[in-house]
GROMACS .gro file of C-alpha atoms in nm:
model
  433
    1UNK     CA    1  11.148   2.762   2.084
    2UNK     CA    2  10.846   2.637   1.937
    3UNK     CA    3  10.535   2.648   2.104
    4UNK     CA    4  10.485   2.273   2.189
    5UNK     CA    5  10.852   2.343   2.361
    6UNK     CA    6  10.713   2.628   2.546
    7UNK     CA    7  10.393   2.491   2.669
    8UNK     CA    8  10.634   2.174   2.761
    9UNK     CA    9  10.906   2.380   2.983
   10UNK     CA   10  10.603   2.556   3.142
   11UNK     CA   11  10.387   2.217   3.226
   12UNK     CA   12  10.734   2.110   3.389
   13UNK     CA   13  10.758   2.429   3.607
   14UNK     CA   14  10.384   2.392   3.684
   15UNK     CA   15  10.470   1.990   3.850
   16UNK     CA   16  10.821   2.110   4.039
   17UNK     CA   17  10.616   2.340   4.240
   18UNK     CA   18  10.256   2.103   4.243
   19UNK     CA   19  10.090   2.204   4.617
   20UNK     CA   20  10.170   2.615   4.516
   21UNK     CA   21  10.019   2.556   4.136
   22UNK     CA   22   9.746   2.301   4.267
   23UNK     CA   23   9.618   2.562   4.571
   24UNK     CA   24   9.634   2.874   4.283
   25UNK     CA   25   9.424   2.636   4.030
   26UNK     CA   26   9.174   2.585   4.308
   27UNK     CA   27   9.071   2.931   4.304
   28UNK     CA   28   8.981   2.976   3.917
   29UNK     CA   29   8.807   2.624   3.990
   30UNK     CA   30   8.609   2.792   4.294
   31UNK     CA   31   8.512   3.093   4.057
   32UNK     CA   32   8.405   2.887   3.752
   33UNK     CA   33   8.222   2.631   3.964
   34UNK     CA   34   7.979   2.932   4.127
   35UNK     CA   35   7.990   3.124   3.751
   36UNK     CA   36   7.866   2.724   3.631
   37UNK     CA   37   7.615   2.617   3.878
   38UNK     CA   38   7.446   2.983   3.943
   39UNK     CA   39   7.369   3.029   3.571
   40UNK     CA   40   7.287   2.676   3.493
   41UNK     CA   41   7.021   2.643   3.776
   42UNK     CA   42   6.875   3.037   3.669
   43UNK     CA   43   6.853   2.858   3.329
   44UNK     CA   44   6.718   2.593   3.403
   45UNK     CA   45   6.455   2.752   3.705
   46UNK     CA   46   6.371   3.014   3.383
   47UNK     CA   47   6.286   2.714   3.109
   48UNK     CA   48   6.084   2.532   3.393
   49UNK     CA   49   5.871   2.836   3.479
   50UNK     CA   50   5.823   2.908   3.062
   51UNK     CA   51   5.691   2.611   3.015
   52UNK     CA   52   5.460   2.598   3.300
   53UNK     CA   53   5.325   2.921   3.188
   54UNK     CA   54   5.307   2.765   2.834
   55UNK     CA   55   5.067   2.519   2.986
   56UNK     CA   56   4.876   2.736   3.195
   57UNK     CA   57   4.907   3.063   2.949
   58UNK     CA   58   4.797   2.962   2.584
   59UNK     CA   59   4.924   3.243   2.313
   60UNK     CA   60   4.601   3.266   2.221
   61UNK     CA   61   4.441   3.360   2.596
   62UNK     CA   62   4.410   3.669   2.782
   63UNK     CA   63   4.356   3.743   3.145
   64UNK     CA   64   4.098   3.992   3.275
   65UNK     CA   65   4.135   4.128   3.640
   66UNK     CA   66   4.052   4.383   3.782
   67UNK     CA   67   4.264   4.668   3.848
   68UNK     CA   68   4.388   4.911   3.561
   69UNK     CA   69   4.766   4.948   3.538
   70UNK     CA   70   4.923   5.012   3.213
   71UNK     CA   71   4.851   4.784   2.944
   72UNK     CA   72   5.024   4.798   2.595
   73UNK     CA   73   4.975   4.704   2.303
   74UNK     CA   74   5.039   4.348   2.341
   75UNK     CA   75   4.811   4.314   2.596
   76UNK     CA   76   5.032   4.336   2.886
   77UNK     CA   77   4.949   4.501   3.149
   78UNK     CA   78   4.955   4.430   3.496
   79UNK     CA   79   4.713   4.623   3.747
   80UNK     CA   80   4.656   4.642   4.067
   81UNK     CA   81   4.421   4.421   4.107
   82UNK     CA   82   4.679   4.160   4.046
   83UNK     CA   83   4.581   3.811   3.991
   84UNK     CA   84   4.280   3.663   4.178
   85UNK     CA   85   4.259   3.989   4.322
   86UNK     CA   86   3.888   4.019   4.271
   87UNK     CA   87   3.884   4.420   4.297
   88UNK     CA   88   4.122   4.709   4.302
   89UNK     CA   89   4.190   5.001   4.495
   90UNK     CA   90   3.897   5.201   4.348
   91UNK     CA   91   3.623   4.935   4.421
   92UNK     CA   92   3.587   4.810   4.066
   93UNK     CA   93   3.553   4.439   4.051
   94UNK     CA   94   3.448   4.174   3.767
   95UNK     CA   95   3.146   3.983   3.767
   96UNK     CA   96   3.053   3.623   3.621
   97UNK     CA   97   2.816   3.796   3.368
   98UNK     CA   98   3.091   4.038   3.253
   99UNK     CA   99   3.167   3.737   3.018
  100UNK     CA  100   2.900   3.760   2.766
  101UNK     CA  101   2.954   4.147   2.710
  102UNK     CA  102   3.338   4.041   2.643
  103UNK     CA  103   3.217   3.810   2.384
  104UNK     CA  104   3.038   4.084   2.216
  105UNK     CA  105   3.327   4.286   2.160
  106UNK     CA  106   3.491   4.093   1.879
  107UNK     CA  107   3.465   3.820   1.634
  108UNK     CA  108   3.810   3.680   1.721
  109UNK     CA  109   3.654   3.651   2.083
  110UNK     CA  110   3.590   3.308   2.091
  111UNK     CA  111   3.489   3.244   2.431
  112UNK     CA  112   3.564   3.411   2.781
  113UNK     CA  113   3.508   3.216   3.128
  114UNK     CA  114   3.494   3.321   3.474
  115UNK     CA  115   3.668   3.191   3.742
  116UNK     CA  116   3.603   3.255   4.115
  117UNK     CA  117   3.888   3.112   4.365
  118UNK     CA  118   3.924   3.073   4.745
  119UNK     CA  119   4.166   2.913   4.952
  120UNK     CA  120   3.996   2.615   5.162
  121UNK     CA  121   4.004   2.251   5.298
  122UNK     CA  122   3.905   1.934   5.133
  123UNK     CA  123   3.828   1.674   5.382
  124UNK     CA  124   3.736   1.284   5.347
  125UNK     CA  125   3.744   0.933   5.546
  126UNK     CA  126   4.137   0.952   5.452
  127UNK     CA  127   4.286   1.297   5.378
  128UNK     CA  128   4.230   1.650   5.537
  129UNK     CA  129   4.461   1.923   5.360
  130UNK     CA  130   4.443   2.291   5.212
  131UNK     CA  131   4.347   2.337   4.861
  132UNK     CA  132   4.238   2.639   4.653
  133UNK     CA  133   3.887   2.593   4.542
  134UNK     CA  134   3.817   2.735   4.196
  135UNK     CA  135   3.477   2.786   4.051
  136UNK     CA  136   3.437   2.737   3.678
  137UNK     CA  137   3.244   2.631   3.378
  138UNK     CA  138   3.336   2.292   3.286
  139UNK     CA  139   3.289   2.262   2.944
  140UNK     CA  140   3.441   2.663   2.849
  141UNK     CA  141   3.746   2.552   3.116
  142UNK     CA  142   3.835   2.234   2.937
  143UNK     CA  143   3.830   2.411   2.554
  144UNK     CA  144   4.086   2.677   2.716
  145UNK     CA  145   4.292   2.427   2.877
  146UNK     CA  146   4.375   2.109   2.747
  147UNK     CA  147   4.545   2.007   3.111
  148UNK     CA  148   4.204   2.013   3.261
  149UNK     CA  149   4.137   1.606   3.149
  150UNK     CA  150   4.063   1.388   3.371
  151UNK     CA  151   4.306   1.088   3.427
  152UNK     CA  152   4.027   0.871   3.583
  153UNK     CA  153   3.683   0.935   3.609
  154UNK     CA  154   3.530   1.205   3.418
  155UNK     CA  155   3.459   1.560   3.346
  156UNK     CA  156   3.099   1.648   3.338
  157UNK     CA  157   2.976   1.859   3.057
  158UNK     CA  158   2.675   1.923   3.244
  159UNK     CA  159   2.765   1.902   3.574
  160UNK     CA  160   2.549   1.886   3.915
  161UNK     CA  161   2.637   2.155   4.203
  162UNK     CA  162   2.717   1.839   4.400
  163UNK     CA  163   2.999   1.758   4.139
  164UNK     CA  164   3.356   1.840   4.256
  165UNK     CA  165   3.672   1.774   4.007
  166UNK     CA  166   4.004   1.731   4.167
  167UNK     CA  167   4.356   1.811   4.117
  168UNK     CA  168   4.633   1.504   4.118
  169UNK     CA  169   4.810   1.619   4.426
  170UNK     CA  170   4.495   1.641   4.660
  171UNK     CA  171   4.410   1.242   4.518
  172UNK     CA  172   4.798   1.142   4.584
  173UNK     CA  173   4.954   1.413   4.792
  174UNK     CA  174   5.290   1.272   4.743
  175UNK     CA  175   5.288   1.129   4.396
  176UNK     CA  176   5.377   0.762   4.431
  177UNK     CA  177   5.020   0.559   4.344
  178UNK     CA  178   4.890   0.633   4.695
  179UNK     CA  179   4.561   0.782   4.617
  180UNK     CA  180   4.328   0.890   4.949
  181UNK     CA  181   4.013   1.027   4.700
  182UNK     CA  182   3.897   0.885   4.401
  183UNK     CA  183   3.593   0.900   4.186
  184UNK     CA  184   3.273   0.851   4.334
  185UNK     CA  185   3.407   0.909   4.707
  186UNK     CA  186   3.188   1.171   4.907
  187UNK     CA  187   3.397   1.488   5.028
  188UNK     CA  188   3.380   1.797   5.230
  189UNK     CA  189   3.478   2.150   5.091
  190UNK     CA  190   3.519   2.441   5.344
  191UNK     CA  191   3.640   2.730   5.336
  192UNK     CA  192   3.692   3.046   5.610
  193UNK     CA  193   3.360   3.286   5.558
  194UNK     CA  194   3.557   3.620   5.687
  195UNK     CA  195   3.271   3.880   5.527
  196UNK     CA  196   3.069   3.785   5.869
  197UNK     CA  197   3.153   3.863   6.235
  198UNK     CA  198   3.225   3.599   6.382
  199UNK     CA  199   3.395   3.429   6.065
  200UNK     CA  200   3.233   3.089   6.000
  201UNK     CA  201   3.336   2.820   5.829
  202UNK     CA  202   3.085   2.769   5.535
  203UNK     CA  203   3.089   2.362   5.429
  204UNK     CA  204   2.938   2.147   5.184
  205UNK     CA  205   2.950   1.794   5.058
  206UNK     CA  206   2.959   1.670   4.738
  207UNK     CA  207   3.144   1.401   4.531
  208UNK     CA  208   3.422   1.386   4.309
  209UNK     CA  209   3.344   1.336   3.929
  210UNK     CA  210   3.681   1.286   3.869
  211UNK     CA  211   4.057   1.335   3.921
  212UNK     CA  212   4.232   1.531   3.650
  213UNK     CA  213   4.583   1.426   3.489
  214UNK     CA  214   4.953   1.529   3.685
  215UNK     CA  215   5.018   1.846   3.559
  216UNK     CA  216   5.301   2.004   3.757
  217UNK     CA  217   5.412   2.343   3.805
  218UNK     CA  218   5.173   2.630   3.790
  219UNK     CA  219   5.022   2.811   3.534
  220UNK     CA  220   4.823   3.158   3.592
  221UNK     CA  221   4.453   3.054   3.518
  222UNK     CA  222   4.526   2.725   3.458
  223UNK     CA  223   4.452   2.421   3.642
  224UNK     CA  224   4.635   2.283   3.950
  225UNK     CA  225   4.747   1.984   4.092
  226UNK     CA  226   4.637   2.090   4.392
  227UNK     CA  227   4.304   2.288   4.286
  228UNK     CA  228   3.929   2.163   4.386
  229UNK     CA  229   3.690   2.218   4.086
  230UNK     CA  230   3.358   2.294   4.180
  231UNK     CA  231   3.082   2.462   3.884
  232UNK     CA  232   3.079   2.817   3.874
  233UNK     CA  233   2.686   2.800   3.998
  234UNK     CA  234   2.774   2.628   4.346
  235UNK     CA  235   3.046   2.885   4.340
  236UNK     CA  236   2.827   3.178   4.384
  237UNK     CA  237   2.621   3.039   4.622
  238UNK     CA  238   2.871   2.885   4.845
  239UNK     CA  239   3.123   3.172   4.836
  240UNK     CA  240   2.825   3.433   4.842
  241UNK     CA  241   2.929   3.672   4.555
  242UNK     CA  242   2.869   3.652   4.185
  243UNK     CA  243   3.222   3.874   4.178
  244UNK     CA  244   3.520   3.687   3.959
  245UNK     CA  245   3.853   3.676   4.064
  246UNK     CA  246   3.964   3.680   3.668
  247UNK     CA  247   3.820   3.624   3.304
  248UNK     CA  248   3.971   3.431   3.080
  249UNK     CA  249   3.957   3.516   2.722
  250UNK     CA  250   4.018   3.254   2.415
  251UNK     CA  251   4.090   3.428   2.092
  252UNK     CA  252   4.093   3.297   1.731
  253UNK     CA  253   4.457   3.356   1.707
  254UNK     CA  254   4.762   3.395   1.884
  255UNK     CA  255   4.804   3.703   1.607
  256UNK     CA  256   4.998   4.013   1.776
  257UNK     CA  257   4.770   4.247   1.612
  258UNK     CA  258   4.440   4.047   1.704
  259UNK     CA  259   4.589   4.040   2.085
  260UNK     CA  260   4.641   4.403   2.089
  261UNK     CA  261   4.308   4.486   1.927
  262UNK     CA  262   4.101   4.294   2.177
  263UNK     CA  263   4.311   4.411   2.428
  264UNK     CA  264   4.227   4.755   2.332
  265UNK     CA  265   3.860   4.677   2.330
  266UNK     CA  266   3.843   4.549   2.658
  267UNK     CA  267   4.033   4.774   2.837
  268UNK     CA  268   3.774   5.064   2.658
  269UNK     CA  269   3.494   4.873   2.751
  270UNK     CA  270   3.571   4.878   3.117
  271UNK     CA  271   3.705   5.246   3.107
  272UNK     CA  272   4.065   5.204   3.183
  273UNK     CA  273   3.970   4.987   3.514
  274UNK     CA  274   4.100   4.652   3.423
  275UNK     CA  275   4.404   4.485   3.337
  276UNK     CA  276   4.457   4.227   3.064
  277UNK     CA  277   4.750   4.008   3.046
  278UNK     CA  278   4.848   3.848   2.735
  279UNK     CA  279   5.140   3.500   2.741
  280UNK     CA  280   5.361   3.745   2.540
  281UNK     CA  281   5.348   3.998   2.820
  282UNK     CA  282   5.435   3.725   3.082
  283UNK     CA  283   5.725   3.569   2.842
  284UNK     CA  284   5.883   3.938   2.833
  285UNK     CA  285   5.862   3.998   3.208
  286UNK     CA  286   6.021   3.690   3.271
  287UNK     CA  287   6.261   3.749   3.023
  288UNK     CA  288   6.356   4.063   3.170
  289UNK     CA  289   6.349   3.971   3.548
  290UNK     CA  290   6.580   3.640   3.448
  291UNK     CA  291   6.860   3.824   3.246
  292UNK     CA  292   6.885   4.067   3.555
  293UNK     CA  293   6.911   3.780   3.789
  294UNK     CA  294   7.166   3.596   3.577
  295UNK     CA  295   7.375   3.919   3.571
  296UNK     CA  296   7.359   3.967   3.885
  297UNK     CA  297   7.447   3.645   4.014
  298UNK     CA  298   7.739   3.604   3.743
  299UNK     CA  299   7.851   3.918   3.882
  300UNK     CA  300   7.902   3.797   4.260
  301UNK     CA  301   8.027   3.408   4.137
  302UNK     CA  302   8.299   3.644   3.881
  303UNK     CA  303   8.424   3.847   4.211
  304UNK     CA  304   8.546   3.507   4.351
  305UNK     CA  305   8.732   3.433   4.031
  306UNK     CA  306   8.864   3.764   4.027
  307UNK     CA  307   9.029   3.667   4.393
  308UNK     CA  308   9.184   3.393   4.207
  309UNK     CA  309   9.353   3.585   3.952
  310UNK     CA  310   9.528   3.816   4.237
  311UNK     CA  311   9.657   3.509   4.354
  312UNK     CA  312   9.768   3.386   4.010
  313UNK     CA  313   9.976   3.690   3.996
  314UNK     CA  314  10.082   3.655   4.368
  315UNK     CA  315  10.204   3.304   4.252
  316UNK     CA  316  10.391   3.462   3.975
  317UNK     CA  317  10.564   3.718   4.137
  318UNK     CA  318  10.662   3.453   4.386
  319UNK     CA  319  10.791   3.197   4.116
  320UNK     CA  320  10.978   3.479   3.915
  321UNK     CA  321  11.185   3.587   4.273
  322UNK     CA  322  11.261   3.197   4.285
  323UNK     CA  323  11.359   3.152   3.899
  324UNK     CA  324  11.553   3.501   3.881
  325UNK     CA  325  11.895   3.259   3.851
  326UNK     CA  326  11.689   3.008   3.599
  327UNK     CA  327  11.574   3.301   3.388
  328UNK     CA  328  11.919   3.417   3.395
  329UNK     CA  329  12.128   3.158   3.286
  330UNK     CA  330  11.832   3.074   3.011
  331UNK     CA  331  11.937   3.412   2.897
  332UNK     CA  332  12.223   3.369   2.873
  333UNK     CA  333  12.256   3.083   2.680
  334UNK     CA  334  12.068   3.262   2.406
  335UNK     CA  335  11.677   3.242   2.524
  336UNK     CA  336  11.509   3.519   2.380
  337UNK     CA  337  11.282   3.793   2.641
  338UNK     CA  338  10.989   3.658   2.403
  339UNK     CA  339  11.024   3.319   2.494
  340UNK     CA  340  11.038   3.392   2.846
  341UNK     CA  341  10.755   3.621   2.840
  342UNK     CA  342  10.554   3.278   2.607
  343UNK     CA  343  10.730   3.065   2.921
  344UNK     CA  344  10.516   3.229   3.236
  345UNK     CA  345  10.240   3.311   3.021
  346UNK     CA  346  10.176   2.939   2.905
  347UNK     CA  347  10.189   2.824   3.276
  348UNK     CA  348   9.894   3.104   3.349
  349UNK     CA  349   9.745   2.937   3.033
  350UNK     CA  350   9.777   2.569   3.209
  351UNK     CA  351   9.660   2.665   3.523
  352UNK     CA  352   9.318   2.850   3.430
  353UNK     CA  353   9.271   2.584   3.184
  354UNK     CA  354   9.292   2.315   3.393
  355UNK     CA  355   9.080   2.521   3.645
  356UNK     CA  356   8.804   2.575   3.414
  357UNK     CA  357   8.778   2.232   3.265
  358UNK     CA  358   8.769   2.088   3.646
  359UNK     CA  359   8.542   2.422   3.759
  360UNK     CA  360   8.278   2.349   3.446
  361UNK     CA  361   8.236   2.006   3.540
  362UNK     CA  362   8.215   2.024   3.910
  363UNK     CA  363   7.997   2.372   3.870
  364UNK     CA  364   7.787   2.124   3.672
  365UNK     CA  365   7.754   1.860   3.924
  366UNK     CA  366   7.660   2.141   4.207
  367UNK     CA  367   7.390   2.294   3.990
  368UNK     CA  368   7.289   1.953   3.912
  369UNK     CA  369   7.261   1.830   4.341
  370UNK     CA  370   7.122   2.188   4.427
  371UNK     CA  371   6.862   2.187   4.175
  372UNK     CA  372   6.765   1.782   4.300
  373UNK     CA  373   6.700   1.957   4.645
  374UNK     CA  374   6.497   2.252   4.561
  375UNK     CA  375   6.335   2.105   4.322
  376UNK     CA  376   6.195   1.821   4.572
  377UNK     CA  377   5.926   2.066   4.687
  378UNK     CA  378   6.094   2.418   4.773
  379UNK     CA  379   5.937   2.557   4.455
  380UNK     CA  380   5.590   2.566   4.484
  381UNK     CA  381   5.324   2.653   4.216
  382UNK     CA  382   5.123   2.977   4.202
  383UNK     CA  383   4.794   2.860   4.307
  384UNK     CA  384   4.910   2.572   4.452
  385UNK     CA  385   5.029   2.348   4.152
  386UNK     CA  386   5.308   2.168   4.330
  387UNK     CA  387   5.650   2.164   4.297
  388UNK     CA  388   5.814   2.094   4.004
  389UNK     CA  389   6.169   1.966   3.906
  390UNK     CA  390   6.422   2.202   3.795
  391UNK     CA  391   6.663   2.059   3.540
  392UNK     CA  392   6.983   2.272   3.549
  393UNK     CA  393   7.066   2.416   3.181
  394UNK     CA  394   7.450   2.444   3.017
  395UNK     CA  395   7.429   2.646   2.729
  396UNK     CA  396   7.684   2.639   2.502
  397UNK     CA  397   7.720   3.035   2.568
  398UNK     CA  398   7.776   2.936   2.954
  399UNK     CA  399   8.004   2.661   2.884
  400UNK     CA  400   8.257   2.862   2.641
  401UNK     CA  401   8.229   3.174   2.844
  402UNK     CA  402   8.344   3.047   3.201
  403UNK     CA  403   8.625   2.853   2.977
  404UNK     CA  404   8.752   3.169   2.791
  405UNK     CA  405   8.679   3.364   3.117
  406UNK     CA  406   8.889   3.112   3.298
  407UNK     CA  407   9.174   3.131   3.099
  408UNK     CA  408   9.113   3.507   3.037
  409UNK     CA  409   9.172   3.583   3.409
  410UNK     CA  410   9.456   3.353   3.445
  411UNK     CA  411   9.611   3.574   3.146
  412UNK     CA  412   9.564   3.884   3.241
  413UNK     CA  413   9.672   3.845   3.610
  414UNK     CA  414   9.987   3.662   3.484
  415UNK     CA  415  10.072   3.941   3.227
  416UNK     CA  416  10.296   4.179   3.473
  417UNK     CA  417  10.476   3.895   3.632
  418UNK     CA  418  10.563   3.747   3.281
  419UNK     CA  419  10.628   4.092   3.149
  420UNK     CA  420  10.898   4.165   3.450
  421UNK     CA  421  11.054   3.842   3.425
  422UNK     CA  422  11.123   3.877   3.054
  423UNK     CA  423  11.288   4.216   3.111
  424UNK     CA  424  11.545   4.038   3.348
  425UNK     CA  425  11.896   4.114   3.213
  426UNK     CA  426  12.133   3.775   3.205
  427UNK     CA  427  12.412   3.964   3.416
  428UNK     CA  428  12.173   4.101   3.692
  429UNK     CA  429  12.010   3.742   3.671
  430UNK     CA  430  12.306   3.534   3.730
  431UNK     CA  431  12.426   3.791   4.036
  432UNK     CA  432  12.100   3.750   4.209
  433UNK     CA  433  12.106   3.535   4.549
   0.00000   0.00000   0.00000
């Protein structure tokens, strides 16, 4: 028979027995829909967060914290310090005039900036909500990061201690034109003094300069939606320390060898006790910690397809016990054990790919509804940047490899069944009741 014959006689086996073949196909579409959805959100959630850190990690910056832990030669390490930690274990912290002996250390140094951050309140006549408050220099913030612009108002250059900047988020909490602060409107910053017994809350008013431009996301450094900008003067007087939480250091070039070189340098300088983290570093982590999560997760969704393919061969067995007669008299009028064998093969063929053309496109759909929900604010930014939307990702890897996967299973599991019924003998065939 020829094989448009074959796949024919098995499509028409497939529709005598419809509820049997139609429960069976729901199980490779089960399987492929979880295989679909889990690895298009994880590729999607992994793009979002990559280009957040894009934003908030230039290739040519480098973080300084405190804490020493292993840096390479790409300028990745990690401490202990962590980020914002302020100090490590040991009692080594960073200070705000660490930056001009950073500066020193190279020509492709071009600038390093300290930043100082605390969690506190903003308050005004119409909003009262939790913010981080980050102290910086202005003018060195907005040359490393071209998301701190302001959408209205301005950025001073040379700004007053009585000068706040503010994120998007804490002007329009929820994002649709309502803005509570704007420029020129008089707010309060506090935050929780815990250094003293009794903690007090330390306060101070000033007024906002301006309101910088919807960023989204996080970035580590970077600026926030939902960060309070205040200059890195005010900051040491109103939080009490000239400690940093982190430097930031621009280079000349995003050059591998340049990163590891300064990286090198800095991490002499301060005798092993900081950390410096490079966007390469962060890239490669995240790299890493995604492919282990997409395993994993492809590994549980691929058990559930593997249930389906013991009932594919369940289904089988089943439908060869009811065909033994069929199969018999087929072979007896001259059908050869090959074409039987092509026969319950190409239904196994039908059903998984049916199943994985109907599991693709609703594992799409689910990824695409689940990633609408989390993204409406489950995912928050580091630092307080806000949720951001996650746009589910099908990769043309993804896409083939649930198809040939659900086929694959469908083949394999139907292999015995199709292998017994092709041995049948005609005589013992036709005898069977």
């Amino acid at each position: 028979m020829k094989t448009y014959d074959v796949l024919g006689y098995s499509f028409s086996a497939i529709k005598l027995r419809k509820l049997r073949a139609g429960l069976t196909t729901l199980g490779v579409i089960i399987g492929i829909m979880a295989i679909v959805a889990l690895l298009s959100i994880t590729q999607g959630l992994q793009a979002t967060i990559t280009d957040q850190l894009n934003q908030g990690l230039s290739a040519n910056s480098l973080i300084v914290v405190a804490g020493g832990g292993g840096t390479n030669q790409n300028g990745g390490g990690f401490g202990g310090g962590g980020i914002g930690g302020g100090a490590d274990s040991s009692g080594f912290s960073l200070y705000v005039n660490y930056t001009s002996e950073i500066e020193s250390l190279s020509s492709n140094i071009t600038g390093a900036l300290a930043i100082i951050q605390r969690s506190g309140y903003v308050e005004s006549e119409n909003l009262n909500r939790s913010v981080t408050i980050y102290g910086v220099d202005y003018d060195a913030y907005s040359h490393a990061y071209g998301t701190f612009s302001a959408a209205t108002g301005t950025i001073p250059t040379n700004p007053q201690d009585n000068v706040v900047v503010i994120g998007s988020r804490v002007s329009d909490p929820s994002q649709n034109g309502s803005q509570f602060i704007v420029p020129g409107n008089g707010v309060s910053l506090l935050w929780l003094n815990a250094s003293v017994l009794p903690p007090v809350n330390e306060t101070y008013t000033a007024q906002v300069s301006g309101v910088l431009e919807a960023i989204g996301g996080f970035g580590i450094g970077g600026p926030s939606d939902t960060g309070v900008y205040i200059p890195i003067s005010k900051a040491e007087s109103f939080f009490g320390t000239d400690q940093c939480d982190m430097i930031i250091v621009t280079l000349a070039n995003s050059d591998k060898d340049t990163i590891a070189n300064v990286t090198k340098l800095i991490t002499d300088h301060f005798g092993g006790q900081v950390s410096v983290i490079s966007a390469d570093a962060v890239q490669a982590l995240l790299t890493s910690v995604f492919s282990t999560i997409q395993l994993f997760l492809g590994g549980i969704a691929a058990i559930s397809l593997l249930v389906a393919g013991i009932g594919i061969m369940n289904i089988m067995i089943v439908s060869l016990i009811e065909r033994t007669r069929e199969i018999g008299i087929l072979k007896a009028l001259g059908m050869k054990s090959r074409t039987v064998l092509a026969i319950f093969l190409g239904e196994s063929v039908i059903i998984g790919l049916i199943g994985a053309i109907v599991g693709i496109i609703g594992g799409w759909g689910l990824a695409n509804l689940t990633a609408s929900v989390l993204g409406s604010g489950f995912f928050g930014g580091g630092g307080g940047g806000g949720s951001f939307a996650i746009t589910p990702l099908l990769t043309p890897e993804v896409l083939l490899g649930a198809l040939g996967f659900g086929v694959g299973v469908s083949v394999i599991f139907a292999l015995y069944p199709a292998w017994r019924a092709s041995k049948l003998k005609p005589v013992d065939a036709l005898r069977y009741e």
